[in-house]
Short mmCIF file of C-alpha atoms in Angstrom, two decimals:
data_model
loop_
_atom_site.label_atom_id
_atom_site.label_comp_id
_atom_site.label_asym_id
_atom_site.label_seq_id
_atom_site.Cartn_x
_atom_site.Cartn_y
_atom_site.Cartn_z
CA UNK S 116 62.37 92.89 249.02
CA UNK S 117 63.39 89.51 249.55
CA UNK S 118 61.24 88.25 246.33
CA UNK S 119 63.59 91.02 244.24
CA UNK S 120 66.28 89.53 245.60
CA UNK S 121 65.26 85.81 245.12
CA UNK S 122 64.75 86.79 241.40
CA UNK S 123 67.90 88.51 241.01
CA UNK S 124 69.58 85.16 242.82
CA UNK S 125 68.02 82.78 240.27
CA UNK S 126 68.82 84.87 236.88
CA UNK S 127 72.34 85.23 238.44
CA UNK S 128 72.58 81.83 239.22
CA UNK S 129 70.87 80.51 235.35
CA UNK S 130 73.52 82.72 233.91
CA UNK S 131 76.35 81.32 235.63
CA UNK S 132 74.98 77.47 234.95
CA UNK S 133 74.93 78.19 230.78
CA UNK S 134 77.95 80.41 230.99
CA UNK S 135 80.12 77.15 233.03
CA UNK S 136 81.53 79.78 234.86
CA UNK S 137 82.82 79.35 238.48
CA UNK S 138 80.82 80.96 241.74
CA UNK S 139 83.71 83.44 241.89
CA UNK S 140 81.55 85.17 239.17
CA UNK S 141 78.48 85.46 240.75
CA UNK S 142 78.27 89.15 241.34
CA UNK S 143 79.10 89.98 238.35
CA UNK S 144 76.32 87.78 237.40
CA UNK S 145 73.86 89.79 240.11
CA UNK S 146 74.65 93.29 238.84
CA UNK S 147 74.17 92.14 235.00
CA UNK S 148 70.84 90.86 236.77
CA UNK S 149 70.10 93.71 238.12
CA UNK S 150 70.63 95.73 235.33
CA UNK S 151 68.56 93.32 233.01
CA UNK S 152 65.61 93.02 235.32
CA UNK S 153 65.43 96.97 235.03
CA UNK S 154 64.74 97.03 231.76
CA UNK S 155 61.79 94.48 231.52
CA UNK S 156 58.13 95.56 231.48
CA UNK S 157 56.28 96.54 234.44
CA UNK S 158 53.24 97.39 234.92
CA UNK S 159 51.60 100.08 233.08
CA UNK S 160 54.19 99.43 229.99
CA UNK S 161 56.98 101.08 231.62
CA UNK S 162 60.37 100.02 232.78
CA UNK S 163 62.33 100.82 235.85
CA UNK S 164 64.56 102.79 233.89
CA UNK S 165 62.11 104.88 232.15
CA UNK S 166 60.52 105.87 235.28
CA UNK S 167 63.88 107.46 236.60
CA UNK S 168 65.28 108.83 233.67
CA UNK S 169 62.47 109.87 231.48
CA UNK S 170 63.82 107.90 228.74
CA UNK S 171 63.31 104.52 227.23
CA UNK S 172 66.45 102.44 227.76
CA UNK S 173 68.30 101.20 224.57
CA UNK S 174 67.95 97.29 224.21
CA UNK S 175 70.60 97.06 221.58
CA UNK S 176 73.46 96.60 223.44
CA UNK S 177 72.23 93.96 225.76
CA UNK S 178 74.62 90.55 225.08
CA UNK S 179 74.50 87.64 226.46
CA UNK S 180 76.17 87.18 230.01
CA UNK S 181 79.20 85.18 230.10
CA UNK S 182 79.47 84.76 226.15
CA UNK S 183 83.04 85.00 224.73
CA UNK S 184 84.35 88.70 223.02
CA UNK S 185 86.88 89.24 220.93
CA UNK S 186 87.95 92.68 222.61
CA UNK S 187 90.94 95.08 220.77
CA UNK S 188 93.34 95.81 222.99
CA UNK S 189 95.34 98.63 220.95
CA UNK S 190 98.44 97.05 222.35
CA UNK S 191 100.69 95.68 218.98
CA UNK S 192 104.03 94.67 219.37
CA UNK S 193 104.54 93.56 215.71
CA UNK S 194 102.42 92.84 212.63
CA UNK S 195 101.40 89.60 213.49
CA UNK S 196 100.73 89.91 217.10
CA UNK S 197 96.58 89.39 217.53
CA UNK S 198 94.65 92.76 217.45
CA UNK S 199 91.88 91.36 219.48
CA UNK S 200 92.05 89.09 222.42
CA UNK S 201 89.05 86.00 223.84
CA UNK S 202 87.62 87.35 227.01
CA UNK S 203 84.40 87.03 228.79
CA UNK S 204 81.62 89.40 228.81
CA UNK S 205 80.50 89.75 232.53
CA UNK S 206 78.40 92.97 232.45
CA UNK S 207 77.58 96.57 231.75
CA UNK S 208 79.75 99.94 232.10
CA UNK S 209 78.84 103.11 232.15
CA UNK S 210 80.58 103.63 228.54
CA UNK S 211 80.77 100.26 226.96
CA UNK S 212 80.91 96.56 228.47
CA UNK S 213 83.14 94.37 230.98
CA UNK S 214 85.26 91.67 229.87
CA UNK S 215 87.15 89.43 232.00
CA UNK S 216 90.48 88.40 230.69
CA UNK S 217 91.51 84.82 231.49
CA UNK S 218 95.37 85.50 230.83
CA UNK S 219 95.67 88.83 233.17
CA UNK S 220 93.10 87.59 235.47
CA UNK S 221 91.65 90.88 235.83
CA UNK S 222 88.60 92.68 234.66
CA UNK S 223 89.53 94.81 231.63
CA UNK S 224 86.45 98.12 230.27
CA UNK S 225 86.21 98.46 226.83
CA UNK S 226 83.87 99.72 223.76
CA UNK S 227 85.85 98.38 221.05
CA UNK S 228 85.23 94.56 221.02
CA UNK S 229 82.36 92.27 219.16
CA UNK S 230 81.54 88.80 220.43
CA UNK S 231 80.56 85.34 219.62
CA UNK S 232 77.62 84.66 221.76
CA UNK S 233 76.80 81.29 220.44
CA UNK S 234 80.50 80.51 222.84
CA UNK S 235 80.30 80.31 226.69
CA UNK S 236 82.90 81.97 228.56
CA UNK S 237 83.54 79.43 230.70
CA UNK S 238 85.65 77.05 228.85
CA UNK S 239 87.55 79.80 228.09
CA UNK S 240 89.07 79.81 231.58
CA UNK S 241 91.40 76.69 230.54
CA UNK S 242 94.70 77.31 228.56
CA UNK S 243 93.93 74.97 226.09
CA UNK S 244 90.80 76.34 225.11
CA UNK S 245 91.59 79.71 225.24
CA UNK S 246 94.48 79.37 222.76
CA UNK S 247 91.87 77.37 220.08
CA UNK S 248 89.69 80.24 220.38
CA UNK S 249 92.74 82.84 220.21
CA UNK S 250 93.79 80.56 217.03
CA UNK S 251 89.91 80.84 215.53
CA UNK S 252 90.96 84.93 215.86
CA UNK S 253 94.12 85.28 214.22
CA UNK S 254 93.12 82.53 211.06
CA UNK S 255 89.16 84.36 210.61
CA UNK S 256 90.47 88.22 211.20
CA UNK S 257 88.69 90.36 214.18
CA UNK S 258 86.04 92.40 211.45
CA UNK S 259 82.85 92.65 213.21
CA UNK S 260 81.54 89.13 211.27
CA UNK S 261 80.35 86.10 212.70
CA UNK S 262 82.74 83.51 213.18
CA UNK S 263 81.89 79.78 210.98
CA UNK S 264 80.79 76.73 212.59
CA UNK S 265 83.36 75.33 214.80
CA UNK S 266 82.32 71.98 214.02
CA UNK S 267 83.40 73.00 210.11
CA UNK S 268 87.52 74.36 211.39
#
């Protein structure tokens, strides 16, 4: 047990080191762990998740943790107000993902975003950064497209 639990501290603590995130994060960081971890390979070519539910687990949602999403909020005041908002991915829901939202400060479940995992989240923290990624939203749209080269804006 306390090898599991040494594993699960070291993947939660290498995602919070390449995410710049703060410790306050870190058990979001363990259950996105945890939930990883039981979807790898064990022995005899099975996962964890398999062996409970008799199913092979679907890899194509899996992000990565503490990446920046561009989630829809469905809230529009006017036409020009942004559709989608910058918030950080920090884990798995039951339907969907969880996103952190740096202006609410609060933890916000959705199924309608699409991210930009080539951005870490935690930059996104600061006002100025979040309002040059909010900016990068509203000029480039929120269509499920990859966003250009930063270093090209």
């Amino acid at each position: 047990a306390e090898s599991a639990f040494r594993e699960l501290y070291k993947s939660a603590q290498a995602m919070l080191s390449w995410a710049k995130l703060p410790r306050s994060f870190a058990a979001y960081a363990m259950e996105t762990a945890a939930y990883c971890q039981n979807r790898l390979l064990v022995r005899g070519g099975e996962t964890p998740a398999k062996r409970i539910s008799r199913f092979r687990p679907d890899l194509r949602n899996m992000k990565t943790f503490g990446s920046v999403a561009f989630v829809r909020t469905g809230v529009y005041k006017d036409k020009f107000t942004l559709r989608a908002l910058p918030m950080i991915f920090i884990g798995y829901a039951d339907a969907g993902s969880r996103f952190w939202d740096p202006v609410e400060q609060k933890e916000i479940r959705s199924r309608n975003c699409w991210f930009d995992e080539r951005k870490r989240g935690g930059p996104l923290l600061e006002k100025e950064t979040y309002d040059e990624v909010a900016r990068t939203a509203a000029v480039y749209g929120t269509k499920n497209e990859r966003l250009p080269d930063p270093i090209s804006l």
